Amino acid sequence: MDERLAHAIRFLAVDAILKAGEGHQGVPLGMAEIATALFTRHLKFNPKDPLWPDRDRFVVSNGHGSMLLYALLHLTGYEKISLSQVQSFRELGSHCAGHPEYDPAAGIETTTGPLGQGIANALGMAIAEARLRARFGAKIVDHMTYAFVGDGCLQEGVGQEVISLAGHLRLGHLVFVWDSNEITDDGATSLSISENVAERFRVAGWHVLEVDGHDIEAVSDALADVRKDDRPSLIACRTTIAKGIRRLEGQRGGHSGKLIDSDRDEMAGTLSWPATPFAIPNEVAATWLDAGTRSQAEYDAWRRRAATLDGADRASFERTIAGHLPEGWRDVTSTYKARSIVERKPAYSIETSGEVASALYDVIPDIMTCCADLEAPTNHKRQLAAFTAGDNRGRYVHCGVREHAMGALANGMAAHGGIIPLAVTYLAFADYERPAMRMAALMGLPVKFIFSHDSIGIGKNGPTHQPVEILASLRAMPNMLVFRPADAAEMAECWEIMLEHATGPVSLVCARQMLPQQRSDASRENSSRRGAYVLAEAEGTRRVTLLATGSEVALAIEARAILQAKGIPTAVVSMPCWELFELQDEGYRASVLGAGTARVGVEAAMKFGWERWLGDDGAFVGMTGFGASGPADALYRHFNITADAIVTAALALL
Amino acid sequence: MDERLAHAIRFLAVDAILKAGEGHQGVPLGMAEIATALFTRHLKFNPKDPLWPDRDRFVVSNGHGSMLLYALLHLTGYEKISLSQVQSFRELGSHCAGHPEYDPAAGIETTTGPLGQGIANALGMAIAEARLRARFGAKIVDHMTYAFVGDGCLQEGVGQEVISLAGHLRLGHLVFVWDSNEITDDGATSLSISENVAERFRVAGWHVLEVDGHDIEAVSDALADVRKDDRPSLIACRTTIAKGIRRLEGQRGGHSGKLIDSDRDEMAGTLSWPATPFAIPNEVAATWLDAGTRSQAEYDAWRRRAATLDGADRASFERTIAGHLPEGWRDVTSTYKARSIVERKPAYSIETSGEVASALYDVIPDIMTCCADLEAPTNHKRQLAAFTAGDNRGRYVHCGVREHAMGALANGMAAHGGIIPLAVTYLAFADYERPAMRMAALMGLPVKFIFSHDSIGIGKNGPTHQPVEILASLRAMPNMLVFRPADAAEMAECWEIMLEHATGPVSLVCARQMLPQQRSDASRENSSRRGAYVLAEAEGTRRVTLLATGSEVALAIEARAILQAKGIPTAVVSMPCWELFELQDEGYRASVLGAGTARVGVEAAMKFGWERWLGDDGAFVGMTGFGASGPADALYRHFNITADAIVTAALALL
């Protein structure tokens, strides 16, 4: 029967791919036995309650093999993955998309496809599980994270970062199951890799087992063994790509070469399978549905244990898993904002961010900080205990100089639930992290990407470290809120909004340099919530509107003083978040932007994208290319980003 | 004396950093002996002719240690790195920038700083050397590539990709010298890594030697040994960060903690060095200058050998090294263009690119194609022999699923000279490569980044594989030309411009789908050269201007027909390259954009950036968020990117 269970995966996949006219059969055919071993004997899951917090997490990192996942979810009884969904594989609106799309209620734990992201998500899930286990106890949190992985994921740099970091953190509940079929889209893996991949894992401190991936017993034994080791485990499975379709087995075309009806016919003949597409022998279907109830006793026991948690712990656990913030957390941001307005002290932008983050950390135990060799804008290293191999109570993950893995594991933490992940590095290195940021935006995960050193204001480290185009590139990303606060009050406001924002990621961009406190109103309203607002209204009927963000707001305020002294009524608009401003009604936007006034945008970055706010006639004071190495003051003068330049630009428009 | 030579590096670095008020002393102090061994005994170089084609290449991948490089270049007599330049370290305009900035005439072979890029560049240089050696013979090309590398570079995913690929390609002329000081900016490396890094290299097929990095003899012996091995070599040097400054030795602060005068005073006392900043004992300075002439005999011999090349070979070598294209190459693009205009056949955009690239390859032997598991838009895999461990004559580098390393090694090829590198992948994975693309733009390297699958037009693979924001993010990058051709004629024109463009990188973005041939004029003029042009003028006085790129030009043409039929004179403007259009004079731009007409932009991508062309009143037909999984036709309808939608948008403006 076990072999028949595996064949059910094969035929569902092939039938769906034939119906869709395209797809990737290599993984579902090659990993059918592996998946059968995992889902029928080891995985802890409950298709009737897909969101069970203590379920094992399962990630298909080789996401092109999505039909493997859909077949498993369908066969084990996930309601959202009905037969009609499988039959509409790759059609618009189907839950069975070309690549798996994050939908935990359907059993899809993360979006995968871009290679390496999935295993990095899995690493983040395993960290989240370990931290929550340390926090709430193993009787309530104690599950595994399994990731299926192909050769491509392991060639990607982000995959290599993951191997190194997971081994270092000794995450015993993390298991990668490698589909070692020696084929990528390009052909034989020997075209591009010679190393012994299993050995590479061993060097990184992993527990490695090597088995025949088509031997269900061997795979199952390995899956049992890995539970006994306190290191992360790799089960290296020798497999044949496209196993079952004679024409494509072990071939490059096995990956996603077009299937033809005779492939299916021949396989059905050989494997004694019904000729009708999507038909599954009754006893096979029933056995699969039974597998879907395999964890029922564990599930019930877990619920009983959860019910015995004492009141405070239970409330805390439930709040955390639900992703709700603890009551009263906003006192932190409002207190910080009020104090900054009273004190009116210039402050380093990264330090104000660090102060707010530190205060939030005290009241929100769900926060974990992931850091790629830089601590400043959260200040957490000095404050948070590290999450280490020996102690999972820590909330600070030293990610090393591995920005890409950091971003992707933060995604995994958020997808796991129970953790609010911050990921911290220099803005110049946002590009290293960007593929993960895109996935957070696509999945709508509430990850907080925190960046320091946001412009030429960093000075002498030079253009490699001076972002000039990165603000624009982040603003261009759908579903990403980009914040660039101008002072400590805005910083507190932006953190408040960032924590509230649960439907997607945010990027917070902090200046390295000291910024004067601008806001003086004692209003309790969070002005940043509207994305942009009039920070200083014109005295007299407004003729000029200066639009600025972050560190350049101070220059705009200086320029305003000069223009006002010349008798030109000038307003300054601070724009901490374009995306939120875009959501405001037309009337508010027009009142802020000052329709009919001369508009000058000011930002120490490229103009790209600013046209939206400046209109046909506006001017821009900012960068026109990469920066340079020199003192920050000299650079601002050299690139002509000064109050005088703003004044000149405004006068030219009048 | 050898120790004194090393100390000269130490003091120059410390004096410059003290004068600048900041800098990274860790590398120059920790690698002073290593650098001395390399530069005084092994490196083949000529400060009087820094561009000598057969010089060894030297890369400081741990680029924050820039003062190590400047000290070496100054001491060995590179004219551009004079004492006054060293004394203006980190000041605006100095050749001694905070991080090394590409200037081969000054001895700076590549820009480094963002970690991992330098060693990836070095890999590309070694591939370039091997290919040119196979092409022109070892008597004229036979040099080493050395890269200094810190812990950070080796943690980065791109670094790991490089280790794996270099081992696979068995590049015997590539040597990494690892500054193993066990400290990164974050503190001890043990915070974030446990693996045996040397062993990781061995697994990847490297020759590994482990030595005391402060023992000049031991390092020198290792540098001699690595020449005898046909594998790439790692010399793992145990070092003490900030060696020489008692207060900081082996400390986290050794990396870049602020130096104080007493550090220098104490070091001068201990090491018997002049108290005056920048003073170098005469005999030390003279010995260093002698080291700068060490390769003179080799240099002279090389010139003699070069002179004996036969006429054709010599001309070919000189042309190649000068970066000039062979005569007559434009016949390829003009013939292809002319044929496509005559034939007027619909064609897959990636195939037209592949055809042009293939034809160019036949006449330009300098082209090498680097490919991350995808061949389509150059078609080179079917045509070019692979560059392999056993045969360096090949021109196709199977990079594996390692986009980041691919981009950065292509940069290294371009920086080396003699190679025109193409780097090929899906546009969705441009983000993986982006940090390298930024470095190409910053350095002004003529790398051709080629992308396929440029929009929702790929269909069923879904939003992970559908770029919607990537065009904008590339257009936001300074010094990057982004091409999106609309048909086969534009494709030929764009390739022509791309090959001519020598001052920076280009990105060519190709649709997956079939595009009708639009151009019908037999003009020999390259219309794409102006970035945008009127493809179809209005019949009658223009009232509507439709601006489109790539695959959406066809939709604009359809919409034009409908509008014209309604009696509304409508022009279609094709905009294959915004950046070139931006360079045109105001008059041309206004005539193309149709000042005063109703403007509609059409692109299957986010609007971000389009405001520049659409003005206050223009409309946009395109994407407003991520894509979806479904057939391409259905997606275009679902997202309302259709001729009818364009017509509706245009009518609403009239």
mmCIF file with all atom_site columns, N, CA and C in Angstrom, chain A residues 20 90 99 115 155-157 161 164 168 186 191 194-195 373 381 398 401 403 432 438 460-461 466 469 611-612, chain B residues 20 90 99 115 155-157 161 164 168 184 186 194-195 373 381 398 401 403 432 438 460-461 469 611-612 616:
data_model
loop_
_atom_site.group_PDB
_atom_site.id
_atom_site.type_symbol
_atom_site.label_atom_id
_atom_site.label_alt_id
_atom_site.label_comp_id
_atom_site.label_asym_id
_atom_site.label_entity_id
_atom_site.label_seq_id
_atom_site.pdbx_PDB_ins_code
_atom_site.Cartn_x
_atom_site.Cartn_y
_atom_site.Cartn_z
_atom_site.occupancy
_atom_site.B_iso_or_equiv
_atom_site.pdbx_formal_charge
_atom_site.auth_seq_id
_atom_site.auth_comp_id
_atom_site.auth_asym_id
_atom_site.auth_atom_id
_atom_site.pdbx_PDB_model_num
ATOM 1   N N  . ALA A 1 20  ? -3.207 21.444 -16.894 1.00 0.00 ? 20  ALA A N  1
ATOM 2   C CA . ALA A 1 20  ? -2.753 22.841 -16.960 1.00 0.00 ? 20  ALA A CA 1
ATOM 3   C C  . ALA A 1 20  ? -1.953 23.110 -18.234 1.00 0.00 ? 20  ALA A C  1
ATOM 4   N N  . ARG A 1 90  ? -2.821 26.138 -11.524 1.00 0.00 ? 90  ARG A N  1
ATOM 5   C CA . ARG A 1 90  ? -2.222 27.172 -12.383 1.00 0.00 ? 90  ARG A CA 1
ATOM 6   C C  . ARG A 1 90  ? -3.250 28.055 -13.093 1.00 0.00 ? 90  ARG A C  1
ATOM 7   N N  . HIS A 1 99  ? 3.343  28.402 -8.161  1.00 0.00 ? 99  HIS A N  1
ATOM 8   C CA . HIS A 1 99  ? 4.207  28.157 -7.010  1.00 0.00 ? 99  HIS A CA 1
ATOM 9   C C  . HIS A 1 99  ? 3.345  28.314 -5.755  1.00 0.00 ? 99  HIS A C  1
ATOM 10  N N  . LEU A 1 115 ? 14.606 30.500 -5.397  1.00 0.00 ? 115 LEU A N  1
ATOM 11  C CA . LEU A 1 115 ? 15.287 29.417 -4.687  1.00 0.00 ? 115 LEU A CA 1
ATOM 12  C C  . LEU A 1 115 ? 16.054 29.899 -3.459  1.00 0.00 ? 115 LEU A C  1
ATOM 13  N N  . GLN A 1 155 ? 22.570 25.660 -3.927  1.00 0.00 ? 155 GLN A N  1
ATOM 14  C CA . GLN A 1 155 ? 23.608 26.416 -4.637  1.00 0.00 ? 155 GLN A CA 1
ATOM 15  C C  . GLN A 1 155 ? 23.514 27.901 -4.301  1.00 0.00 ? 155 GLN A C  1
ATOM 16  N N  . GLU A 1 156 ? 22.307 28.386 -4.108  1.00 0.00 ? 156 GLU A N  1
ATOM 17  C CA . GLU A 1 156 ? 22.092 29.805 -3.823  1.00 0.00 ? 156 GLU A CA 1
ATOM 18  C C  . GLU A 1 156 ? 22.875 30.241 -2.576  1.00 0.00 ? 156 GLU A C  1
ATOM 19  N N  . GLY A 1 157 ? 23.408 31.426 -2.631  1.00 0.00 ? 157 GLY A N  1
ATOM 20  C CA . GLY A 1 157 ? 24.126 31.970 -1.485  1.00 0.00 ? 157 GLY A CA 1
ATOM 21  C C  . GLY A 1 157 ? 23.283 31.985 -0.227  1.00 0.00 ? 157 GLY A C  1
ATOM 22  N N  . GLU A 1 161 ? 24.154 30.461 3.429   1.00 0.00 ? 161 GLU A N  1
ATOM 23  C CA . GLU A 1 161 ? 24.099 31.223 4.685   1.00 0.00 ? 161 GLU A CA 1
ATOM 24  C C  . GLU A 1 161 ? 23.269 30.470 5.717   1.00 0.00 ? 161 GLU A C  1
ATOM 25  N N  . SER A 1 164 ? 25.071 27.435 7.227   1.00 0.00 ? 164 SER A N  1
ATOM 26  C CA . SER A 1 164 ? 26.078 27.838 8.204   1.00 0.00 ? 164 SER A CA 1
ATOM 27  C C  . SER A 1 164 ? 25.437 28.298 9.517   1.00 0.00 ? 164 SER A C  1
ATOM 28  N N  . HIS A 1 168 ? 25.310 26.535 13.314  1.00 0.00 ? 168 HIS A N  1
ATOM 29  C CA . HIS A 1 168 ? 25.830 27.309 14.446  1.00 0.00 ? 168 HIS A CA 1
ATOM 30  C C  . HIS A 1 168 ? 24.816 27.360 15.587  1.00 0.00 ? 168 HIS A C  1
ATOM 31  N N  . ASP A 1 186 ? 19.221 23.690 -15.839 1.00 0.00 ? 186 ASP A N  1
ATOM 32  C CA . ASP A 1 186 ? 20.313 23.812 -16.794 1.00 0.00 ? 186 ASP A CA 1
ATOM 33  C C  . ASP A 1 186 ? 20.797 22.451 -17.301 1.00 0.00 ? 186 ASP A C  1
ATOM 34  N N  . LEU A 1 191 ? 27.480 20.238 -14.109 1.00 0.00 ? 191 LEU A N  1
ATOM 35  C CA . LEU A 1 191 ? 27.896 21.391 -14.911 1.00 0.00 ? 191 LEU A CA 1
ATOM 36  C C  . LEU A 1 191 ? 28.391 22.520 -14.025 1.00 0.00 ? 191 LEU A C  1
ATOM 37  N N  . SER A 1 194 ? 30.803 20.651 -7.928  1.00 0.00 ? 194 SER A N  1
ATOM 38  C CA . SER A 1 194 ? 31.560 19.412 -7.741  1.00 0.00 ? 194 SER A CA 1
ATOM 39  C C  . SER A 1 194 ? 31.606 18.994 -6.294  1.00 0.00 ? 194 SER A C  1
ATOM 40  N N  . GLU A 1 195 ? 31.274 19.897 -5.382  1.00 0.00 ? 195 GLU A N  1
ATOM 41  C CA . GLU A 1 195 ? 31.505 19.581 -3.979  1.00 0.00 ? 195 GLU A CA 1
ATOM 42  C C  . GLU A 1 195 ? 30.554 18.518 -3.462  1.00 0.00 ? 195 GLU A C  1
ATOM 43  N N  . ASP A 1 373 ? 25.333 41.905 11.882  1.00 0.00 ? 373 ASP A N  1
ATOM 44  C CA . ASP A 1 373 ? 26.588 42.572 12.212  1.00 0.00 ? 373 ASP A CA 1
ATOM 45  C C  . ASP A 1 373 ? 26.418 44.072 12.422  1.00 0.00 ? 373 ASP A C  1
ATOM 46  N N  . LYS A 1 381 ? 21.480 44.869 20.952  1.00 0.00 ? 381 LYS A N  1
ATOM 47  C CA . LYS A 1 381 ? 22.560 43.973 21.353  1.00 0.00 ? 381 LYS A CA 1
ATOM 48  C C  . LYS A 1 381 ? 22.983 44.238 22.796  1.00 0.00 ? 381 LYS A C  1
ATOM 49  N N  . HIS A 1 398 ? 22.235 36.793 16.417  1.00 0.00 ? 398 HIS A N  1
ATOM 50  C CA . HIS A 1 398 ? 23.429 37.219 15.681  1.00 0.00 ? 398 HIS A CA 1
ATOM 51  C C  . HIS A 1 398 ? 23.434 36.486 14.349  1.00 0.00 ? 398 HIS A C  1
ATOM 52  N N  . VAL A 1 401 ? 27.339 38.196 8.988   1.00 0.00 ? 401 VAL A N  1
ATOM 53  C CA . VAL A 1 401 ? 27.271 39.053 7.806   1.00 0.00 ? 401 VAL A CA 1
ATOM 54  C C  . VAL A 1 401 ? 26.510 38.287 6.721   1.00 0.00 ? 401 VAL A C  1
ATOM 55  N N  . GLU A 1 403 ? 22.978 39.069 5.328   1.00 0.00 ? 403 GLU A N  1
ATOM 56  C CA . GLU A 1 403 ? 21.759 39.869 5.266   1.00 0.00 ? 403 GLU A CA 1
ATOM 57  C C  . GLU A 1 403 ? 20.605 39.124 4.605   1.00 0.00 ? 403 GLU A C  1
ATOM 58  N N  . TYR A 1 432 ? 21.177 43.365 -0.556  1.00 0.00 ? 432 TYR A N  1
ATOM 59  C CA . TYR A 1 432 ? 21.493 41.967 -0.247  1.00 0.00 ? 432 TYR A CA 1
ATOM 60  C C  . TYR A 1 432 ? 20.260 41.245 0.282   1.00 0.00 ? 432 TYR A C  1
ATOM 61  N N  . ARG A 1 438 ? 11.070 41.283 -0.792  1.00 0.00 ? 438 ARG A N  1
ATOM 62  C CA . ARG A 1 438 ? 10.018 41.111 -1.798  1.00 0.00 ? 438 ARG A CA 1
ATOM 63  C C  . ARG A 1 438 ? 9.060  39.997 -1.390  1.00 0.00 ? 438 ARG A C  1
ATOM 64  N N  . LYS A 1 460 ? 32.389 59.662 5.121   1.00 0.00 ? 460 LYS A N  1
ATOM 65  C CA . LYS A 1 460 ? 33.666 59.216 4.565   1.00 0.00 ? 460 LYS A CA 1
ATOM 66  C C  . LYS A 1 460 ? 33.717 57.763 4.113   1.00 0.00 ? 460 LYS A C  1
ATOM 67  N N  . ASN A 1 461 ? 32.791 56.940 4.530   1.00 0.00 ? 461 ASN A N  1
ATOM 68  C CA . ASN A 1 461 ? 32.848 55.555 4.045   1.00 0.00 ? 461 ASN A CA 1
ATOM 69  C C  . ASN A 1 461 ? 32.562 55.446 2.549   1.00 0.00 ? 461 ASN A C  1
ATOM 70  N N  . GLN A 1 466 ? 26.756 54.512 0.654   1.00 0.00 ? 466 GLN A N  1
ATOM 71  C CA . GLN A 1 466 ? 25.783 55.605 0.622   1.00 0.00 ? 466 GLN A CA 1
ATOM 72  C C  . GLN A 1 466 ? 24.627 55.246 -0.296  1.00 0.00 ? 466 GLN A C  1
ATOM 73  N N  . GLU A 1 469 ? 19.795 55.355 -4.365  1.00 0.00 ? 469 GLU A N  1
ATOM 74  C CA . GLU A 1 469 ? 18.688 54.833 -5.160  1.00 0.00 ? 469 GLU A CA 1
ATOM 75  C C  . GLU A 1 469 ? 17.826 53.856 -4.370  1.00 0.00 ? 469 GLU A C  1
ATOM 76  N N  . GLU A 1 611 ? 8.499  62.805 -8.934  1.00 0.00 ? 611 GLU A N  1
ATOM 77  C CA . GLU A 1 611 ? 7.600  63.522 -9.845  1.00 0.00 ? 611 GLU A CA 1
ATOM 78  C C  . GLU A 1 611 ? 6.157  63.413 -9.394  1.00 0.00 ? 611 GLU A C  1
ATOM 79  N N  . ARG A 1 612 ? 5.826  62.313 -8.739  1.00 0.00 ? 612 ARG A N  1
ATOM 80  C CA . ARG A 1 612 ? 4.456  62.121 -8.266  1.00 0.00 ? 612 ARG A CA 1
ATOM 81  C C  . ARG A 1 612 ? 4.008  63.282 -7.384  1.00 0.00 ? 612 ARG A C  1
ATOM 82  N N  . ALA B 1 20  ? 42.486 61.447 9.399   1.00 0.00 ? 20  ALA B N  1
ATOM 83  C CA . ALA B 1 20  ? 41.101 61.489 8.907   1.00 0.00 ? 20  ALA B CA 1
ATOM 84  C C  . ALA B 1 20  ? 40.097 61.524 10.054  1.00 0.00 ? 20  ALA B C  1
ATOM 85  N N  . ARG B 1 90  ? 40.164 59.742 2.876   1.00 0.00 ? 90  ARG B N  1
ATOM 86  C CA . ARG B 1 90  ? 38.755 59.948 3.254   1.00 0.00 ? 90  ARG B CA 1
ATOM 87  C C  . ARG B 1 90  ? 38.262 61.377 3.063   1.00 0.00 ? 90  ARG B C  1
ATOM 88  N N  . HIS B 1 99  ? 36.534 53.600 1.043   1.00 0.00 ? 99  HIS B N  1
ATOM 89  C CA . HIS B 1 99  ? 36.696 52.247 0.509   1.00 0.00 ? 99  HIS B CA 1
ATOM 90  C C  . HIS B 1 99  ? 37.359 52.376 -0.862  1.00 0.00 ? 99  HIS B C  1
ATOM 91  N N  . LEU B 1 115 ? 30.474 43.474 1.395   1.00 0.00 ? 115 LEU B N  1
ATOM 92  C CA . LEU B 1 115 ? 31.273 42.264 1.581   1.00 0.00 ? 115 LEU B CA 1
ATOM 93  C C  . LEU B 1 115 ? 30.914 41.155 0.601   1.00 0.00 ? 115 LEU B C  1
ATOM 94  N N  . GLN B 1 155 ? 31.239 34.865 5.185   1.00 0.00 ? 155 GLN B N  1
ATOM 95  C CA . GLN B 1 155 ? 29.905 34.557 5.722   1.00 0.00 ? 155 GLN B CA 1
ATOM 96  C C  . GLN B 1 155 ? 28.839 34.869 4.684   1.00 0.00 ? 155 GLN B C  1
ATOM 97  N N  . GLU B 1 156 ? 29.048 35.908 3.895   1.00 0.00 ? 156 GLU B N  1
ATOM 98  C CA . GLU B 1 156 ? 28.072 36.320 2.894   1.00 0.00 ? 156 GLU B CA 1
ATOM 99  C C  . GLU B 1 156 ? 27.756 35.174 1.929   1.00 0.00 ? 156 GLU B C  1
ATOM 100 N N  . GLY B 1 157 ? 26.508 35.083 1.554   1.00 0.00 ? 157 GLY B N  1
ATOM 101 C CA . GLY B 1 157 ? 26.105 34.068 0.599   1.00 0.00 ? 157 GLY B CA 1
ATOM 102 C C  . GLY B 1 157 ? 26.881 34.140 -0.697  1.00 0.00 ? 157 GLY B C  1
ATOM 103 N N  . GLU B 1 161 ? 28.927 31.215 -2.597  1.00 0.00 ? 161 GLU B N  1
ATOM 104 C CA . GLU B 1 161 ? 28.728 30.840 -4.003  1.00 0.00 ? 161 GLU B CA 1
ATOM 105 C C  . GLU B 1 161 ? 30.067 30.806 -4.740  1.00 0.00 ? 161 GLU B C  1
ATOM 106 N N  . SER B 1 164 ? 32.214 27.754 -3.874  1.00 0.00 ? 164 SER B N  1
ATOM 107 C CA . SER B 1 164 ? 31.733 26.547 -4.532  1.00 0.00 ? 164 SER B CA 1
ATOM 108 C C  . SER B 1 164 ? 32.069 26.546 -6.021  1.00 0.00 ? 164 SER B C  1
ATOM 109 N N  . HIS B 1 168 ? 34.810 24.305 -8.253  1.00 0.00 ? 168 HIS B N  1
ATOM 110 C CA . HIS B 1 168 ? 34.301 23.519 -9.381  1.00 0.00 ? 168 HIS B CA 1
ATOM 111 C C  . HIS B 1 168 ? 35.091 23.798 -10.654 1.00 0.00 ? 168 HIS B C  1
ATOM 112 N N  . THR B 1 184 ? 34.477 40.297 13.787  1.00 0.00 ? 184 THR B N  1
ATOM 113 C CA . THR B 1 184 ? 33.798 41.148 12.816  1.00 0.00 ? 184 THR B CA 1
ATOM 114 C C  . THR B 1 184 ? 33.291 42.370 13.577  1.00 0.00 ? 184 THR B C  1
ATOM 115 N N  . ASP B 1 186 ? 30.580 43.020 14.698  1.00 0.00 ? 186 ASP B N  1
ATOM 116 C CA . ASP B 1 186 ? 29.663 42.631 15.767  1.00 0.00 ? 186 ASP B CA 1
ATOM 117 C C  . ASP B 1 186 ? 30.396 42.108 16.999  1.00 0.00 ? 186 ASP B C  1
ATOM 118 N N  . SER B 1 194 ? 30.288 28.726 13.563  1.00 0.00 ? 194 SER B N  1
ATOM 119 C CA . SER B 1 194 ? 31.028 27.675 14.280  1.00 0.00 ? 194 SER B CA 1
ATOM 120 C C  . SER B 1 194 ? 31.815 26.797 13.335  1.00 0.00 ? 194 SER B C  1
ATOM 121 N N  . GLU B 1 195 ? 31.506 26.861 12.045  1.00 0.00 ? 195 GLU B N  1
ATOM 122 C CA . GLU B 1 195 ? 32.107 25.880 11.150  1.00 0.00 ? 195 GLU B CA 1
ATOM 123 C C  . GLU B 1 195 ? 33.590 26.135 10.936  1.00 0.00 ? 195 GLU B C  1
ATOM 124 N N  . ASP B 1 373 ? 21.654 29.103 -14.743 1.00 0.00 ? 373 ASP B N  1
ATOM 125 C CA . ASP B 1 373 ? 20.628 28.080 -14.933 1.00 0.00 ? 373 ASP B CA 1
ATOM 126 C C  . ASP B 1 373 ? 19.540 28.535 -15.897 1.00 0.00 ? 373 ASP B C  1
ATOM 127 N N  . LYS B 1 381 ? 23.919 28.593 -24.727 1.00 0.00 ? 381 LYS B N  1
ATOM 128 C CA . LYS B 1 381 ? 24.284 27.256 -24.264 1.00 0.00 ? 381 LYS B CA 1
ATOM 129 C C  . LYS B 1 381 ? 24.334 26.266 -25.423 1.00 0.00 ? 381 LYS B C  1
ATOM 130 N N  . HIS B 1 398 ? 28.775 28.049 -16.839 1.00 0.00 ? 398 HIS B N  1
ATOM 131 C CA . HIS B 1 398 ? 27.640 27.537 -16.075 1.00 0.00 ? 398 HIS B CA 1
ATOM 132 C C  . HIS B 1 398 ? 27.809 27.993 -14.636 1.00 0.00 ? 398 HIS B C  1
ATOM 133 N N  . VAL B 1 401 ? 22.867 27.887 -9.911  1.00 0.00 ? 401 VAL B N  1
ATOM 134 C CA . VAL B 1 401 ? 21.807 28.769 -9.407  1.00 0.00 ? 401 VAL B CA 1
ATOM 135 C C  . VAL B 1 401 ? 22.434 29.721 -8.397  1.00 0.00 ? 401 VAL B C  1
ATOM 136 N N  . GLU B 1 403 ? 22.977 33.549 -8.782  1.00 0.00 ? 403 GLU B N  1
ATOM 137 C CA . GLU B 1 403 ? 22.864 34.799 -9.528  1.00 0.00 ? 403 GLU B CA 1
ATOM 138 C C  . GLU B 1 403 ? 23.796 35.884 -8.996  1.00 0.00 ? 403 GLU B C  1
ATOM 139 N N  . TYR B 1 432 ? 18.374 39.122 -6.772  1.00 0.00 ? 432 TYR B N  1
ATOM 140 C CA . TYR B 1 432 ? 19.479 38.319 -6.218  1.00 0.00 ? 432 TYR B CA 1
ATOM 141 C C  . TYR B 1 432 ? 20.830 38.880 -6.689  1.00 0.00 ? 432 TYR B C  1
ATOM 142 N N  . ARG B 1 438 ? 24.687 47.014 -8.806  1.00 0.00 ? 438 ARG B N  1
ATOM 143 C CA . ARG B 1 438 ? 24.989 48.342 -8.256  1.00 0.00 ? 438 ARG B CA 1
ATOM 144 C C  . ARG B 1 438 ? 26.487 48.627 -8.335  1.00 0.00 ? 438 ARG B C  1
ATOM 145 N N  . LYS B 1 460 ? 1.548  31.422 -15.807 1.00 0.00 ? 460 LYS B N  1
ATOM 146 C CA . LYS B 1 460 ? 1.150  30.526 -14.732 1.00 0.00 ? 460 LYS B CA 1
ATOM 147 C C  . LYS B 1 460 ? 2.170  30.310 -13.632 1.00 0.00 ? 460 LYS B C  1
ATOM 148 N N  . ASN B 1 461 ? 3.425  30.655 -13.859 1.00 0.00 ? 461 ASN B N  1
ATOM 149 C CA . ASN B 1 461 ? 4.376  30.468 -12.762 1.00 0.00 ? 461 ASN B CA 1
ATOM 150 C C  . ASN B 1 461 ? 4.101  31.407 -11.595 1.00 0.00 ? 461 ASN B C  1
ATOM 151 N N  . GLU B 1 469 ? 7.897  45.367 -10.107 1.00 0.00 ? 469 GLU B N  1
ATOM 152 C CA . GLU B 1 469 ? 8.579  46.535 -9.559  1.00 0.00 ? 469 GLU B CA 1
ATOM 153 C C  . GLU B 1 469 ? 10.037 46.598 -9.989  1.00 0.00 ? 469 GLU B C  1
ATOM 154 N N  . GLU B 1 611 ? 5.468  58.943 -13.742 1.00 0.00 ? 611 GLU B N  1
ATOM 155 C CA . GLU B 1 611 ? 5.004  60.327 -13.652 1.00 0.00 ? 611 GLU B CA 1
ATOM 156 C C  . GLU B 1 611 ? 5.913  61.279 -14.428 1.00 0.00 ? 611 GLU B C  1
ATOM 157 N N  . ARG B 1 612 ? 7.181  60.920 -14.508 1.00 0.00 ? 612 ARG B N  1
ATOM 158 C CA . ARG B 1 612 ? 8.128  61.761 -15.246 1.00 0.00 ? 612 ARG B CA 1
ATOM 159 C C  . ARG B 1 612 ? 7.663  62.019 -16.679 1.00 0.00 ? 612 ARG B C  1
ATOM 160 N N  . ASP B 1 616 ? 1.253  65.882 -14.905 1.00 0.00 ? 616 ASP B N  1
ATOM 161 C CA . ASP B 1 616 ? 0.185  65.971 -13.904 1.00 0.00 ? 616 ASP B CA 1
ATOM 162 C C  . ASP B 1 616 ? -1.101 65.317 -14.376 1.00 0.00 ? 616 ASP B C  1
#
